[in-house]
Tab-separated table of C-alpha atoms in Angstrom:
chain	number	residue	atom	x	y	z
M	18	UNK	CA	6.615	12.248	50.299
M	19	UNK	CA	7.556	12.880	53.699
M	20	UNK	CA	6.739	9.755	54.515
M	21	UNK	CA	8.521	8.163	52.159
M	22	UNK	CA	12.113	10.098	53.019
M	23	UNK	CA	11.729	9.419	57.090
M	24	UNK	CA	10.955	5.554	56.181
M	25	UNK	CA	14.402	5.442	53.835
M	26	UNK	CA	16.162	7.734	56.318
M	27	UNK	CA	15.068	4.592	59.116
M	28	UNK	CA	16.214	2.255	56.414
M	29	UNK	CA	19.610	3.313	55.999
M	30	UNK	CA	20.229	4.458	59.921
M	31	UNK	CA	19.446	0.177	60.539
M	32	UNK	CA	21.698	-1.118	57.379
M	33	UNK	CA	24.197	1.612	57.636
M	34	UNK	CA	23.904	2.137	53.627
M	35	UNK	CA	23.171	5.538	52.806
M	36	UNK	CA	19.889	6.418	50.953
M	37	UNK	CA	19.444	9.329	48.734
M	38	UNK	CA	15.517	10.343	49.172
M	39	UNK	CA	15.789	12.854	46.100
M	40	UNK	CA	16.056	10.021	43.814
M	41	UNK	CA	12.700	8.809	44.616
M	42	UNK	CA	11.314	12.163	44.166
M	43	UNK	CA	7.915	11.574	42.465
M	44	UNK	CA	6.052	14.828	41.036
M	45	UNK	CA	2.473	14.867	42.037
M	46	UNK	CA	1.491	16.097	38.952
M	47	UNK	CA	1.311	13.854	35.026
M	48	UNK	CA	2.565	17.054	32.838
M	49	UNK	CA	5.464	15.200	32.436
M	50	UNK	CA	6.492	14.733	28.604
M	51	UNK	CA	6.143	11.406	27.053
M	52	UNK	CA	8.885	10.384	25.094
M	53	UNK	CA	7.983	6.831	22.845
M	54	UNK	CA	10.463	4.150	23.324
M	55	UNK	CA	11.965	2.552	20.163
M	56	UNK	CA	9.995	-0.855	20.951
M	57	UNK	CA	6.772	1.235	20.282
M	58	UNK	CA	7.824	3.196	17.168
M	59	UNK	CA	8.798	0.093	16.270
M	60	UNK	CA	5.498	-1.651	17.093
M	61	UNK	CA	3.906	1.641	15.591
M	62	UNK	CA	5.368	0.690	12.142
M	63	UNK	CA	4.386	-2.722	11.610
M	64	UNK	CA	0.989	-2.145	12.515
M	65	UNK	CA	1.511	0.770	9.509
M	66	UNK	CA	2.698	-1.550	7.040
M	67	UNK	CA	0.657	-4.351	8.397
M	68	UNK	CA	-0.810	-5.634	4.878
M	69	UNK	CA	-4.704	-5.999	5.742
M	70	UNK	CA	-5.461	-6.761	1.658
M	71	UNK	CA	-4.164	-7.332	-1.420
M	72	UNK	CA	-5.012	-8.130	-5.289
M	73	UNK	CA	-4.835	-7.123	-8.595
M	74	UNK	CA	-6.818	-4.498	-10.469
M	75	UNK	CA	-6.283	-2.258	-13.572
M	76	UNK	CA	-6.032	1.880	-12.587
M	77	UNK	CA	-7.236	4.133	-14.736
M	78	UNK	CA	-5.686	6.489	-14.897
M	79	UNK	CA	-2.866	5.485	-16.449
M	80	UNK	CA	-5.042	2.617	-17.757
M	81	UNK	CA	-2.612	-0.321	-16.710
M	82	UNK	CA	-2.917	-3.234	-14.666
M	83	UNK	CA	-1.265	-3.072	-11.145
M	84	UNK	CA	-1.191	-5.012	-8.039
M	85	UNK	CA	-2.802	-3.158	-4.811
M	86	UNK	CA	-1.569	-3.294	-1.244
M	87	UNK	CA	-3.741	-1.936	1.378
M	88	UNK	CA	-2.514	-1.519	4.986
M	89	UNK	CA	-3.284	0.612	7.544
M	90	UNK	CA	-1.794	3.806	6.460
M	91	UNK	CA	-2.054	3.836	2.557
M	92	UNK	CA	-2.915	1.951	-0.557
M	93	UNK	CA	0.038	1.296	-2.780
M	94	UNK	CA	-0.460	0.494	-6.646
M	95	UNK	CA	2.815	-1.588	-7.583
M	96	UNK	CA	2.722	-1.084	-11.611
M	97	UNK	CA	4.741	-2.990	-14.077
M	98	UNK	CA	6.506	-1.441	-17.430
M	99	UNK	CA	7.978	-4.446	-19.662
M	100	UNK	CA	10.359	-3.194	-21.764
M	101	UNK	CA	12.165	-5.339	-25.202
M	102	UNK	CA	16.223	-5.267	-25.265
M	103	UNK	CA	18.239	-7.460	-28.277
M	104	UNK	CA	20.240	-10.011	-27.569
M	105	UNK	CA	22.743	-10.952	-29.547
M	106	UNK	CA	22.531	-14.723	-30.227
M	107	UNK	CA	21.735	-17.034	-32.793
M	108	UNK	CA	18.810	-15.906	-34.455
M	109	UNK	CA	18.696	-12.281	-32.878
M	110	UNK	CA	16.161	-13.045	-30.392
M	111	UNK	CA	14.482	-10.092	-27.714
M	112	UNK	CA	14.475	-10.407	-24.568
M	113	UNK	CA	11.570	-8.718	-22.057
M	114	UNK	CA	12.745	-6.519	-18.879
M	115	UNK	CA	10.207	-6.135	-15.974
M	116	UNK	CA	10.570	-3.125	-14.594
M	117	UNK	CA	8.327	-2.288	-11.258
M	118	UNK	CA	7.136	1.544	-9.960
M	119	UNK	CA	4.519	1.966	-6.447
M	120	UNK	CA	2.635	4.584	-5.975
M	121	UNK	CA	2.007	5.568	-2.569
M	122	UNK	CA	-1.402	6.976	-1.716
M	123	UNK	CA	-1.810	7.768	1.945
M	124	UNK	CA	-5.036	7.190	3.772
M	125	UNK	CA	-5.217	10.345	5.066
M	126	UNK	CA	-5.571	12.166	1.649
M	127	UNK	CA	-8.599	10.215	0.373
M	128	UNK	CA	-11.403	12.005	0.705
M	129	UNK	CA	-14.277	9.278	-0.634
M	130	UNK	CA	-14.030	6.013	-2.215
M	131	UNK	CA	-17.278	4.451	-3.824
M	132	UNK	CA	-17.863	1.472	-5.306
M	133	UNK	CA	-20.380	-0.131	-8.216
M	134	UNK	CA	-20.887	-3.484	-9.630
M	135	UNK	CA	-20.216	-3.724	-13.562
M	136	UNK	CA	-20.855	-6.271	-16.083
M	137	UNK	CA	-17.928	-6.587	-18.641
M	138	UNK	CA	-16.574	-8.670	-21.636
M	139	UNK	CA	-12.624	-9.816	-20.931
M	140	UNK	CA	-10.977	-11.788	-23.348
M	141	UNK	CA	-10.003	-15.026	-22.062
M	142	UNK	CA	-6.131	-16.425	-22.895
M	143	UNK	CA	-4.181	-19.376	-23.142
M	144	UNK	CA	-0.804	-19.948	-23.132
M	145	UNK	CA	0.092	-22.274	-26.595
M	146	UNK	CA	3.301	-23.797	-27.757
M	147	UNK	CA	4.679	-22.879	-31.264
M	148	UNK	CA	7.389	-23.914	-33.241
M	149	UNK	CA	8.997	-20.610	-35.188
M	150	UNK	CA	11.879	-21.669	-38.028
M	151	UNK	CA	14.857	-19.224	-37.308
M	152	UNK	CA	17.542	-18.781	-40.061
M	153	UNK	CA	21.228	-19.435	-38.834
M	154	UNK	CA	24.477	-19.165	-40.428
M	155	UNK	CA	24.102	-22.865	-41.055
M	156	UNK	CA	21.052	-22.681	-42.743
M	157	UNK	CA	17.747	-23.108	-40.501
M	158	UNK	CA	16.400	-24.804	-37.032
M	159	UNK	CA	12.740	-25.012	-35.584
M	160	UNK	CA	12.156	-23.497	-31.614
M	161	UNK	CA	9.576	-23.941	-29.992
M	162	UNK	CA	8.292	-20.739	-27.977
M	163	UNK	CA	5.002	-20.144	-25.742
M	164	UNK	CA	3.096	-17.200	-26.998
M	165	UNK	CA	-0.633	-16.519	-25.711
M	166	UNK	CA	-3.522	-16.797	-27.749
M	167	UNK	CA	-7.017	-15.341	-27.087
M	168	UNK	CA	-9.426	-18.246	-27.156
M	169	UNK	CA	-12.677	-16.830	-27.162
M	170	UNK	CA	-14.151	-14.040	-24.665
M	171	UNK	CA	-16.621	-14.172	-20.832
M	172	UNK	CA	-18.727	-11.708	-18.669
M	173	UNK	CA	-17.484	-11.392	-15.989
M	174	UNK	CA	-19.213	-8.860	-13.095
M	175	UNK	CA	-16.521	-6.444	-11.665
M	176	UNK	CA	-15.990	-3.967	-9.220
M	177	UNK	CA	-15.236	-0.104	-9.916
M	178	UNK	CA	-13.679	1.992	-7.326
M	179	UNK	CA	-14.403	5.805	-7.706
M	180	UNK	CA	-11.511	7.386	-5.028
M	181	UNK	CA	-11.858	11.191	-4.957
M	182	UNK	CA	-8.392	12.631	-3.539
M	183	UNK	CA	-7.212	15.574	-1.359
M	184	UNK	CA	-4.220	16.075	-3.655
M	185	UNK	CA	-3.064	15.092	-6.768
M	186	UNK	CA	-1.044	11.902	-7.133
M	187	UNK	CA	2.088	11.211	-9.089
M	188	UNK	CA	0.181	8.939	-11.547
M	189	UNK	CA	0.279	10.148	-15.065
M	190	UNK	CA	-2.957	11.033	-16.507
M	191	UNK	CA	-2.643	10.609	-20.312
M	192	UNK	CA	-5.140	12.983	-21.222
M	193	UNK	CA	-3.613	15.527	-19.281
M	194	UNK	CA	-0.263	14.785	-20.648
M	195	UNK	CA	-1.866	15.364	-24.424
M	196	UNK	CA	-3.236	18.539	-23.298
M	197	UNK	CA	0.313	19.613	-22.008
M	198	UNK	CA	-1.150	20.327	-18.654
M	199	UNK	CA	-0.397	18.861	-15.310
M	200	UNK	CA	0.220	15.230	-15.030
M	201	UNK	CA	-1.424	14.420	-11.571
M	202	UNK	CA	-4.412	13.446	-10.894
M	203	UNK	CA	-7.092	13.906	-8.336
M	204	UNK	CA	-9.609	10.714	-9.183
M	205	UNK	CA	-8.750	7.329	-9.710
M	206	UNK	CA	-11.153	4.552	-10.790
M	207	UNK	CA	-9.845	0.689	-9.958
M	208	UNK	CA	-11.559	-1.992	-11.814
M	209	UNK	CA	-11.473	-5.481	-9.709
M	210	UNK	CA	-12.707	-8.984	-10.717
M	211	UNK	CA	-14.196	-10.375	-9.198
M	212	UNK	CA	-16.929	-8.061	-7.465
M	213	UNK	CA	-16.668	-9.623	-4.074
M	214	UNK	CA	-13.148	-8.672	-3.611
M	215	UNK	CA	-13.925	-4.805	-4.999
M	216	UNK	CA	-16.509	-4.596	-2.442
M	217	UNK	CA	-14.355	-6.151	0.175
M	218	UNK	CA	-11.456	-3.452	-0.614
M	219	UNK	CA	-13.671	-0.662	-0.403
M	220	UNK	CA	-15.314	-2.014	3.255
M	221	UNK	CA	-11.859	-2.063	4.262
M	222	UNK	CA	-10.802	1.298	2.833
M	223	UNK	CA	-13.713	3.279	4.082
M	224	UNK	CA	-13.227	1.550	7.773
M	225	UNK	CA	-9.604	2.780	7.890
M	226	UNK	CA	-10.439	6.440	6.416
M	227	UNK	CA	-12.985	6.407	9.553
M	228	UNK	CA	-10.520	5.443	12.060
M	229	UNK	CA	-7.426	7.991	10.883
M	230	UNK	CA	-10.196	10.984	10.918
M	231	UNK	CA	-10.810	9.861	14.572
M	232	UNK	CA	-7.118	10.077	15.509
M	233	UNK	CA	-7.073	13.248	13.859
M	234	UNK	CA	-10.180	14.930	15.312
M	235	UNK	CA	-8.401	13.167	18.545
M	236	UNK	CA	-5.286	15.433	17.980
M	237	UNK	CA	-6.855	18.834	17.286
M	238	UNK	CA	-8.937	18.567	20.852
């Protein structure tokens, strides 16, 4: 340091500018606090919400189908609840609202996710085009609507996902509900077709569980 202040004082003696050693002050020891910048919060946050899989699967509980998300902090279960409202036109027809919820299950509060193969029966569907008479005030007219037919059933081999939580989730467990206890729940089982991708979700789910309890046993040293 003293170095440094007789080479600035030698500095500003030649240029006749006058240099302020104290604000090059450097502290000889790194117990200085770190405080992050937004640019690395920021960068922080995508790599968060970075989306490292995603798919479809049906949750039980609540027994529904749902779309999963899995990124590097949690696994989010975007559900859908259709719901009929009339519409007054000719004919009184319904129309269907799609309503969306997300759960949000941290990483951090899964304590063990397994995974099994399964063979199961699914119905297969098709989408067919039918022509419905609807009365009028004028008397009748034929529409034609799509409706979906079941055309036979497959095996197919699936994945199920046992995940064991640290605390219980906001997802509504019916039989819980019937018993008029708590509606959380503590153990979810996802059910993915086919079993490749099941078995690829839970190889990425039990690689990111290993690397937040490394942060964390990181931390608490």
């Amino acid at each position: 340091v003293c170095v440094c202040v007789r080479a600035l004082d030698e500095i500003s003696h030649f240029c006749s500018i006058p240099i302020y050693p104290h604000i090059f002050y450097f502290h000889s020891h790194s117990t200085h606090t770190h405080i992050p910048s937004p640019t690395h919060s920021a960068a922080r946050m995508a790599t968060r919400n970075h989306i490292i899989m995603e798919g479809k699967c049906f949750v039980s509980p609540p027994n529904k189908n749902a779309d999963f998300i899995l990124t590097a902090a949690a696994l989010k279960l975007v559900f859908a609840s259709a719901g009929e409202v009339q519409v007054a036109v000719s004919g009184k027809t319904r129309q269907t609202s799609i309503h969306t919820y997300t759960d949000h299950i941290d990483i951090s509060t899964i304590e063990d996710v397994d995974v099994e193969s399964e063979t199961q029966m699914v119905k297969v569907y098709e989408d067919v085009k039918q022509q419905v008479v609807q009365s009028t005030c004028c008397g009748s007219k034929t529409v034609e609507i799509m409706d979906r037919v079941c055309t036979g059933e497959r095996t197919v081999g699936v994945a199920k996902l046992y995940i064991r939580l640290s605390v219980e989730t906001s997802i509504k467990d019916p039989a819980k509900e019937a018993e008029g206890g708590h509606r959380g729940t503590k153990f979810l089982t996802l059910t993915i077709e086919p079993f490749e991708t099941g078995e690829k979700l839970h190889q990425e789910m039990v690689s990111i569980m290993e690397e937040v309890r490394r942060v964390q046993i990181v931390h608490a040293e």
